[in-house]
Amino acid sequence: MAKFSPRAQARPAAPAAAPTVAHGTSTASTASTASTASDGSSGRAQPLALAAAGVTVILWASAFVSIRSAGEAYAPGALALGRLLTGSLVLVAILLIRREGLPPRAAWPGIVVSGLLWFGGYSVVLNWGEQLVDAGTASLVVNIAPLLMALLAFRLLGESLAPRLLTGMAVSFAGAVVVGLSMAGDGSTSVLGVVLCLVAAVAYAGGVVAQKPTLAYATPLQVTTYGALIGAVGCLPFGWQLVQDAAHAPLSATLNMVYLGVFPTALAFTTWAYALARTTASRMGATTYAVPAIVVLMAWLLLDEIPGALTLAGGVLCLTGVAVARSRPRRAKTQVAQDTAQGVSAK
């Protein structure tokens, strides 16, 4: 993976307008990118970005349940292909309605890498891993991804490793460990399953870091749509398996696969890209530590699975760590407020 310029990463929205126009992107794309630059500089987009990150986390938490259910009838590769095909259909339809067109040439390297690593590879490997280990173990191993993400972003994108970020990630990871151990089954853990979840975490982190600089040139919808399409192309070797599984799968499993494509893929990956364009990869990675806590809450509300005290304590730790990681020092908050006030007065 090529090393990206820290300057290009630090404020992805600022250079977006020039390369987008130069490569002939549609008017809608250019307008969206320009809007991003304006919102990012004034800070007005921060509440929207936080809301988008929240939507992503909730939908990705629900994906763990759906994968476990659909995985009983669909092979790992077939489930990944079905999910990506469904998500791609929805995303392409929205892209055509919005007339955003093709991303500029500068965006394609990151789209291809994130499409193959994250949309395709991560989906297949995680589906396989969840067939061999329980959900608690899977979520515990996959949750090393934000740590890898922070290290890769520091090395390749020049992002800083702020003390608050590292402290928050450490607290959240401790919470993920507690949740994972409390949810783990009594049976023996599959070594292969753990290795697969580890590979999924690496693919996840690599895909996010590749996607971040791409958002300087293309809109979140473009990055998500073409990433999903590339991931689907990479999973085409599982096409015949998908046809065979679909012919024998119960309706509930197929509906879970469709749900995975429409919501945790088409919607959640788009809201993720929107939020990622407005913050750092490290900070967004820390946000995903809220997933285990939300999984516990969903199981409690939807499946009537009452969590134990240890599970609840782990969930609280996860959310506390996310809050610390996403917080800013008082001096930084004051500076943002001053910059916003200056921008308003200048207008």
Tab-separated table of C-alpha atoms in Angstrom:
chain	number	residue	atom	x	y	z
A	1	MET	CA	0.000	0.000	0.000
A	2	ALA	CA	1.430	3.337	-1.002
A	3	LYS	CA	2.270	5.898	1.646
A	4	PHE	CA	-0.132	8.816	1.516
A	5	SER	CA	0.757	12.412	2.195
A	6	PRO	CA	-0.094	13.622	5.696
A	7	ARG	CA	-1.044	17.004	4.251
A	8	ALA	CA	-3.559	15.417	1.908
A	9	GLN	CA	-5.039	13.442	4.769
A	10	ALA	CA	-5.260	16.157	7.358
A	11	ARG	CA	-7.995	18.112	5.576
A	12	PRO	CA	-9.404	15.821	2.889
A	13	ALA	CA	-12.201	18.137	1.868
A	14	ALA	CA	-10.033	21.115	0.970
A	15	PRO	CA	-8.288	19.757	-2.176
A	16	ALA	CA	-11.328	17.862	-3.347
A	17	ALA	CA	-12.845	20.481	-5.611
A	18	ALA	CA	-9.829	20.915	-7.848
A	19	PRO	CA	-9.122	17.241	-8.709
A	20	THR	CA	-12.810	16.475	-9.004
A	21	VAL	CA	-13.334	19.114	-11.675
A	22	ALA	CA	-10.088	18.258	-13.420
A	23	HIS	CA	-11.131	14.674	-13.959
A	24	GLY	CA	-14.600	15.516	-15.231
A	25	THR	CA	-16.748	14.379	-12.347
A	26	SER	CA	-20.407	15.297	-12.497
A	27	THR	CA	-21.784	18.600	-11.254
A	28	ALA	CA	-23.509	16.861	-8.348
A	29	SER	CA	-20.228	15.351	-7.193
A	30	THR	CA	-18.425	18.672	-7.405
A	31	ALA	CA	-21.167	20.450	-5.488
A	32	SER	CA	-21.155	17.768	-2.805
A	33	THR	CA	-17.379	18.008	-2.397
A	34	ALA	CA	-17.477	21.784	-2.215
A	35	SER	CA	-20.191	21.553	0.414
A	36	THR	CA	-18.004	19.176	2.392
A	37	ALA	CA	-15.157	21.658	2.350
A	38	SER	CA	-17.379	24.472	3.544
A	39	ASP	CA	-19.002	22.433	6.284
A	40	GLY	CA	-15.738	20.927	7.447
A	41	SER	CA	-14.052	24.305	7.805
A	42	SER	CA	-16.865	25.815	9.835
A	43	GLY	CA	-17.542	22.794	12.027
A	44	ARG	CA	-21.242	22.762	11.171
A	45	ALA	CA	-20.988	19.234	9.757
A	46	GLN	CA	-19.767	17.709	13.021
A	47	PRO	CA	-23.235	16.854	14.444
A	48	LEU	CA	-24.199	15.235	11.126
A	49	ALA	CA	-20.941	13.297	11.036
A	50	LEU	CA	-21.508	12.071	14.591
A	51	ALA	CA	-25.051	11.012	13.694
A	52	ALA	CA	-23.757	9.195	10.612
A	53	ALA	CA	-21.186	7.358	12.728
A	54	GLY	CA	-23.956	6.369	15.144
A	55	VAL	CA	-26.081	4.935	12.329
A	56	THR	CA	-23.080	2.956	11.100
A	57	VAL	CA	-22.284	1.492	14.503
A	58	ILE	CA	-25.900	0.425	15.143
A	59	LEU	CA	-26.279	-1.249	11.745
A	60	TRP	CA	-22.905	-2.985	11.944
A	61	ALA	CA	-23.829	-4.307	15.376
A	62	SER	CA	-27.007	-5.805	13.905
A	63	ALA	CA	-24.931	-7.422	11.157
A	64	PHE	CA	-23.307	-9.844	13.625
A	65	VAL	CA	-26.724	-11.299	14.425
A	66	SER	CA	-27.766	-11.526	10.767
A	67	ILE	CA	-24.499	-13.156	9.715
A	68	ARG	CA	-24.930	-15.853	12.350
A	69	SER	CA	-28.485	-16.517	11.145
A	70	ALA	CA	-27.851	-16.454	7.381
A	71	GLY	CA	-24.598	-18.370	7.806
A	72	GLU	CA	-26.553	-21.480	8.759
A	73	ALA	CA	-27.835	-21.773	5.172
A	74	TYR	CA	-25.244	-19.904	3.096
A	75	ALA	CA	-21.557	-20.666	2.666
A	76	PRO	CA	-19.189	-17.794	3.640
A	77	GLY	CA	-18.349	-16.777	0.071
A	78	ALA	CA	-21.924	-17.131	-1.164
A	79	LEU	CA	-23.240	-15.000	1.711
A	80	ALA	CA	-20.649	-12.303	1.001
A	81	LEU	CA	-21.496	-12.255	-2.714
A	82	GLY	CA	-25.252	-12.137	-2.088
A	83	ARG	CA	-24.821	-9.331	0.409
A	84	LEU	CA	-22.604	-7.297	-1.922
A	85	LEU	CA	-24.824	-7.825	-4.970
A	86	THR	CA	-27.854	-6.645	-3.009
A	87	GLY	CA	-26.020	-3.646	-1.626
A	88	SER	CA	-24.573	-2.770	-5.042
A	89	LEU	CA	-28.008	-2.745	-6.664
A	90	VAL	CA	-29.299	-0.285	-4.070
A	91	LEU	CA	-26.202	1.907	-4.266
A	92	VAL	CA	-26.113	2.025	-8.080
A	93	ALA	CA	-29.788	3.020	-8.159
A	94	ILE	CA	-29.123	5.898	-5.742
A	95	LEU	CA	-25.994	6.898	-7.666
A	96	LEU	CA	-27.966	7.090	-10.920
A	97	ILE	CA	-30.742	9.113	-9.301
A	98	ARG	CA	-28.189	11.579	-7.910
A	99	ARG	CA	-26.221	11.565	-11.212
A	100	GLU	CA	-22.872	11.468	-9.470
A	101	GLY	CA	-21.123	9.498	-12.219
A	102	LEU	CA	-17.656	7.968	-12.063
A	103	PRO	CA	-15.073	8.996	-9.458
A	104	PRO	CA	-11.960	10.829	-10.716
A	105	ARG	CA	-8.871	8.833	-11.593
A	106	ALA	CA	-7.082	9.799	-8.370
A	107	ALA	CA	-9.774	8.058	-6.299
A	108	TRP	CA	-9.566	4.649	-7.950
A	109	PRO	CA	-6.480	3.176	-6.212
A	110	GLY	CA	-8.050	3.597	-2.790
A	111	ILE	CA	-11.448	2.396	-4.024
A	112	VAL	CA	-9.951	-0.761	-5.513
A	113	VAL	CA	-7.876	-1.568	-2.424
A	114	SER	CA	-10.739	-0.945	0.008
A	115	GLY	CA	-13.171	-2.815	-2.246
A	116	LEU	CA	-11.023	-5.937	-2.379
A	117	LEU	CA	-9.785	-5.854	1.216
A	118	TRP	CA	-12.792	-4.563	3.121
A	119	PHE	CA	-15.974	-5.104	1.109
A	120	GLY	CA	-14.888	-8.444	-0.348
A	121	GLY	CA	-12.133	-10.064	1.679
A	122	TYR	CA	-13.329	-8.977	5.104
A	123	SER	CA	-16.882	-10.179	4.419
A	124	VAL	CA	-15.823	-13.646	3.258
A	125	VAL	CA	-13.315	-14.222	6.058
A	126	LEU	CA	-15.603	-12.901	8.806
A	127	ASN	CA	-18.495	-15.071	7.579
A	128	TRP	CA	-16.206	-18.094	7.689
A	129	GLY	CA	-14.816	-17.209	11.095
A	130	GLU	CA	-18.273	-16.787	12.643
A	131	GLN	CA	-19.128	-20.328	11.586
A	132	LEU	CA	-16.232	-21.657	13.669
A	133	VAL	CA	-16.259	-19.488	16.812
A	134	ASP	CA	-18.979	-17.961	18.957
A	135	ALA	CA	-20.049	-14.342	18.535
A	136	GLY	CA	-18.232	-13.243	21.689
A	137	THR	CA	-14.881	-14.579	20.528
A	138	ALA	CA	-15.408	-13.199	17.016
A	139	SER	CA	-16.218	-9.696	18.252
A	140	LEU	CA	-13.236	-9.787	20.633
A	141	VAL	CA	-10.715	-10.704	17.910
A	142	VAL	CA	-12.170	-8.379	15.261
A	143	ASN	CA	-11.995	-5.512	17.754
A	144	ILE	CA	-8.228	-5.320	17.395
A	145	ALA	CA	-8.977	-3.634	14.045
A	146	PRO	CA	-9.276	-0.091	15.489
A	147	LEU	CA	-5.848	-0.470	17.101
A	148	LEU	CA	-4.370	-1.635	13.790
A	149	MET	CA	-6.235	1.193	12.069
A	150	ALA	CA	-4.653	3.799	14.346
A	151	LEU	CA	-1.159	2.398	13.793
A	152	LEU	CA	-1.593	2.201	10.004
A	153	ALA	CA	-3.065	5.710	9.876
A	154	PHE	CA	-0.112	6.984	11.913
A	155	ARG	CA	2.383	5.287	9.596
A	156	LEU	CA	0.722	5.822	6.204
A	157	LEU	CA	-1.481	8.895	6.627
A	158	GLY	CA	0.532	10.865	9.130
A	159	GLU	CA	-2.274	10.972	11.707
A	160	SER	CA	-1.288	11.772	15.264
A	161	LEU	CA	-1.718	9.360	18.145
A	162	ALA	CA	-3.159	11.762	20.713
A	163	PRO	CA	-3.051	10.661	24.376
A	164	ARG	CA	-6.862	10.905	24.667
A	165	LEU	CA	-7.288	8.698	21.609
A	166	LEU	CA	-4.882	6.042	22.894
A	167	THR	CA	-6.418	6.128	26.372
A	168	GLY	CA	-9.936	5.801	24.995
A	169	MET	CA	-8.950	2.927	22.724
A	170	ALA	CA	-7.289	1.104	25.619
A	171	VAL	CA	-10.412	1.493	27.787
A	172	SER	CA	-12.705	0.380	24.962
A	173	PHE	CA	-10.521	-2.601	24.107
A	174	ALA	CA	-10.610	-3.676	27.754
A	175	GLY	CA	-14.401	-3.428	27.575
A	176	ALA	CA	-14.453	-5.498	24.376
A	177	VAL	CA	-12.345	-8.160	26.113
A	178	VAL	CA	-14.796	-8.266	29.021
A	179	VAL	CA	-17.807	-8.514	26.692
A	180	GLY	CA	-16.126	-11.173	24.563
A	181	LEU	CA	-15.157	-13.326	27.523
A	182	SER	CA	-18.580	-12.999	29.125
A	183	MET	CA	-20.334	-14.034	25.888
A	184	ALA	CA	-17.969	-16.847	24.961
A	185	GLY	CA	-19.461	-20.315	24.793
A	186	ASP	CA	-18.424	-23.299	26.861
A	187	GLY	CA	-17.111	-25.271	23.900
A	188	SER	CA	-13.529	-25.313	22.681
A	189	THR	CA	-12.499	-22.362	20.536
A	190	SER	CA	-11.458	-23.141	16.973
A	191	VAL	CA	-7.900	-22.031	16.270
A	192	LEU	CA	-8.783	-21.622	12.595
A	193	GLY	CA	-11.789	-19.500	13.540
A	194	VAL	CA	-9.647	-17.173	15.653
A	195	VAL	CA	-7.077	-16.882	12.845
A	196	LEU	CA	-9.826	-16.055	10.348
A	197	CYS	CA	-11.217	-13.332	12.605
A	198	LEU	CA	-7.689	-11.954	12.970
A	199	VAL	CA	-7.305	-11.863	9.180
A	200	ALA	CA	-10.687	-10.123	8.959
A	201	ALA	CA	-9.486	-7.465	11.414
A	202	VAL	CA	-6.357	-6.829	9.323
A	203	ALA	CA	-8.425	-6.553	6.121
A	204	TYR	CA	-10.855	-4.209	7.866
A	205	ALA	CA	-8.104	-1.894	9.108
A	206	GLY	CA	-6.287	-1.889	5.776
A	207	GLY	CA	-9.472	-1.146	3.866
A	208	VAL	CA	-10.362	1.832	6.050
A	209	VAL	CA	-6.886	3.361	5.819
A	210	ALA	CA	-6.954	2.943	2.016
A	211	GLN	CA	-10.396	4.549	1.846
A	212	LYS	CA	-9.595	7.653	3.910
A	213	PRO	CA	-7.464	9.616	1.360
A	214	THR	CA	-9.843	8.570	-1.435
A	215	LEU	CA	-12.538	10.737	0.136
A	216	ALA	CA	-10.475	13.806	-0.791
A	217	TYR	CA	-11.398	13.184	-4.435
A	218	ALA	CA	-14.750	11.375	-4.496
A	219	THR	CA	-18.037	11.580	-2.614
A	220	PRO	CA	-18.935	9.047	0.099
A	221	LEU	CA	-21.618	7.574	-2.184
A	222	GLN	CA	-19.152	7.097	-5.037
A	223	VAL	CA	-16.538	5.510	-2.784
A	224	THR	CA	-19.093	3.148	-1.244
A	225	THR	CA	-20.824	2.188	-4.495
A	226	TYR	CA	-17.730	1.366	-6.489
A	227	GLY	CA	-16.072	-0.271	-3.493
A	228	ALA	CA	-19.080	-2.586	-3.150
A	229	LEU	CA	-19.044	-3.323	-6.886
A	230	ILE	CA	-15.345	-4.213	-6.799
A	231	GLY	CA	-15.906	-6.383	-3.754
A	232	ALA	CA	-18.749	-8.159	-5.565
A	233	VAL	CA	-16.547	-8.754	-8.607
A	234	GLY	CA	-13.895	-10.224	-6.336
A	235	CYS	CA	-16.487	-12.621	-4.897
A	236	LEU	CA	-17.840	-13.782	-8.286
A	237	PRO	CA	-16.039	-17.154	-8.001
A	238	PHE	CA	-18.652	-17.972	-5.334
A	239	GLY	CA	-21.500	-17.323	-7.776
A	240	TRP	CA	-22.437	-20.952	-8.379
A	241	GLN	CA	-22.360	-21.649	-4.647
A	242	LEU	CA	-24.735	-18.720	-4.125
A	243	VAL	CA	-27.171	-20.157	-6.679
A	244	GLN	CA	-27.093	-23.574	-5.019
A	245	ASP	CA	-27.485	-22.197	-1.490
A	246	ALA	CA	-30.310	-19.854	-2.487
A	247	ALA	CA	-32.235	-22.781	-3.983
A	248	HIS	CA	-32.275	-24.630	-0.653
A	249	ALA	CA	-32.072	-21.832	1.925
A	250	PRO	CA	-35.105	-21.006	4.098
A	251	LEU	CA	-36.740	-17.643	3.478
A	252	SER	CA	-35.502	-16.266	6.798
A	253	ALA	CA	-31.859	-16.835	5.825
A	254	THR	CA	-32.335	-15.185	2.435
A	255	LEU	CA	-34.079	-12.208	4.025
A	256	ASN	CA	-31.169	-11.856	6.437
A	257	MET	CA	-28.789	-11.800	3.484
A	258	VAL	CA	-30.876	-9.110	1.782
A	259	TYR	CA	-30.957	-7.121	5.030
A	260	LEU	CA	-27.166	-7.316	5.226
A	261	GLY	CA	-26.907	-5.905	1.719
A	262	VAL	CA	-29.383	-3.051	2.109
A	263	PHE	CA	-28.645	-1.787	5.616
A	264	PRO	CA	-25.237	-2.833	7.059
A	265	THR	CA	-23.693	-2.532	3.564
A	266	ALA	CA	-25.442	0.060	1.360
A	267	LEU	CA	-26.556	2.413	4.129
A	268	ALA	CA	-23.958	1.851	6.848
A	269	PHE	CA	-20.902	1.946	4.583
A	270	THR	CA	-22.170	5.204	3.067
A	271	THR	CA	-22.741	6.857	6.442
A	272	TRP	CA	-19.326	5.539	7.509
A	273	ALA	CA	-17.645	7.172	4.487
A	274	TYR	CA	-19.525	10.414	5.142
A	275	ALA	CA	-18.266	10.511	8.739
A	276	LEU	CA	-14.752	9.354	7.800
A	277	ALA	CA	-14.417	12.257	5.356
A	278	ARG	CA	-14.927	14.620	8.301
A	279	THR	CA	-12.599	13.124	10.894
A	280	THR	CA	-9.519	10.917	11.189
A	281	ALA	CA	-9.382	7.176	10.536
A	282	SER	CA	-8.108	6.616	14.079
A	283	ARG	CA	-11.013	8.475	15.666
A	284	MET	CA	-13.569	6.670	13.475
A	285	GLY	CA	-11.979	3.340	14.329
A	286	ALA	CA	-12.328	4.106	18.035
A	287	THR	CA	-16.036	4.788	17.470
A	288	THR	CA	-16.611	1.191	16.368
A	289	TYR	CA	-15.719	0.020	19.871
A	290	ALA	CA	-19.339	0.855	20.704
A	291	VAL	CA	-20.442	-2.157	18.612
A	292	PRO	CA	-20.091	-4.810	21.380
A	293	ALA	CA	-22.126	-2.687	23.789
A	294	ILE	CA	-24.883	-2.216	21.211
A	295	VAL	CA	-24.896	-5.941	20.384
A	296	VAL	CA	-25.512	-6.641	24.078
A	297	LEU	CA	-28.353	-4.089	24.152
A	298	MET	CA	-29.938	-5.521	20.983
A	299	ALA	CA	-29.801	-9.058	22.346
A	300	TRP	CA	-31.450	-7.795	25.512
A	301	LEU	CA	-34.265	-5.919	23.737
A	302	LEU	CA	-34.897	-8.140	20.706
A	303	LEU	CA	-33.943	-11.638	21.846
A	304	ASP	CA	-34.790	-11.307	25.549
A	305	GLU	CA	-31.244	-12.370	26.409
A	306	ILE	CA	-30.616	-10.715	29.746
A	307	PRO	CA	-26.921	-9.783	29.997
A	308	GLY	CA	-24.970	-10.576	33.114
A	309	ALA	CA	-23.263	-8.028	35.302
A	310	LEU	CA	-19.876	-8.713	33.678
A	311	THR	CA	-21.303	-8.161	30.196
A	312	LEU	CA	-22.948	-4.907	31.235
A	313	ALA	CA	-19.714	-3.713	32.838
A	314	GLY	CA	-17.837	-4.461	29.617
A	315	GLY	CA	-20.417	-2.555	27.594
A	316	VAL	CA	-20.081	0.477	29.841
A	317	LEU	CA	-16.295	0.332	29.438
A	318	CYS	CA	-16.666	0.230	25.636
A	319	LEU	CA	-18.894	3.310	25.576
A	320	THR	CA	-16.710	5.157	28.075
A	321	GLY	CA	-13.638	4.543	25.962
A	322	VAL	CA	-15.404	5.797	22.833
A	323	ALA	CA	-16.410	8.985	24.651
A	324	VAL	CA	-12.817	9.577	25.777
A	325	ALA	CA	-11.346	8.813	22.337
A	326	ARG	CA	-13.719	11.200	20.551
A	327	SER	CA	-13.397	14.011	23.102
A	328	ARG	CA	-11.223	17.037	22.489
A	329	PRO	CA	-9.075	19.040	24.906
A	330	ARG	CA	-10.747	22.236	26.124
A	331	ARG	CA	-8.203	24.332	24.217
A	332	ALA	CA	-9.080	22.597	20.931
A	333	LYS	CA	-12.805	23.142	21.512
A	334	THR	CA	-12.196	26.842	22.171
A	335	GLN	CA	-10.146	27.153	18.988
A	336	VAL	CA	-12.889	25.478	16.903
A	337	ALA	CA	-15.475	27.858	18.351
A	338	GLN	CA	-13.284	30.852	17.548
A	339	ASP	CA	-12.685	29.640	13.977
A	340	THR	CA	-16.407	29.131	13.481
A	341	ALA	CA	-17.208	32.600	14.802
A	342	GLN	CA	-14.588	34.161	12.522
A	343	GLY	CA	-16.011	32.307	9.532
A	344	VAL	CA	-19.535	33.548	10.277
A	345	SER	CA	-18.387	37.140	10.764
A	346	ALA	CA	-16.399	37.031	7.522
A	347	LYS	CA	-19.559	36.119	5.617
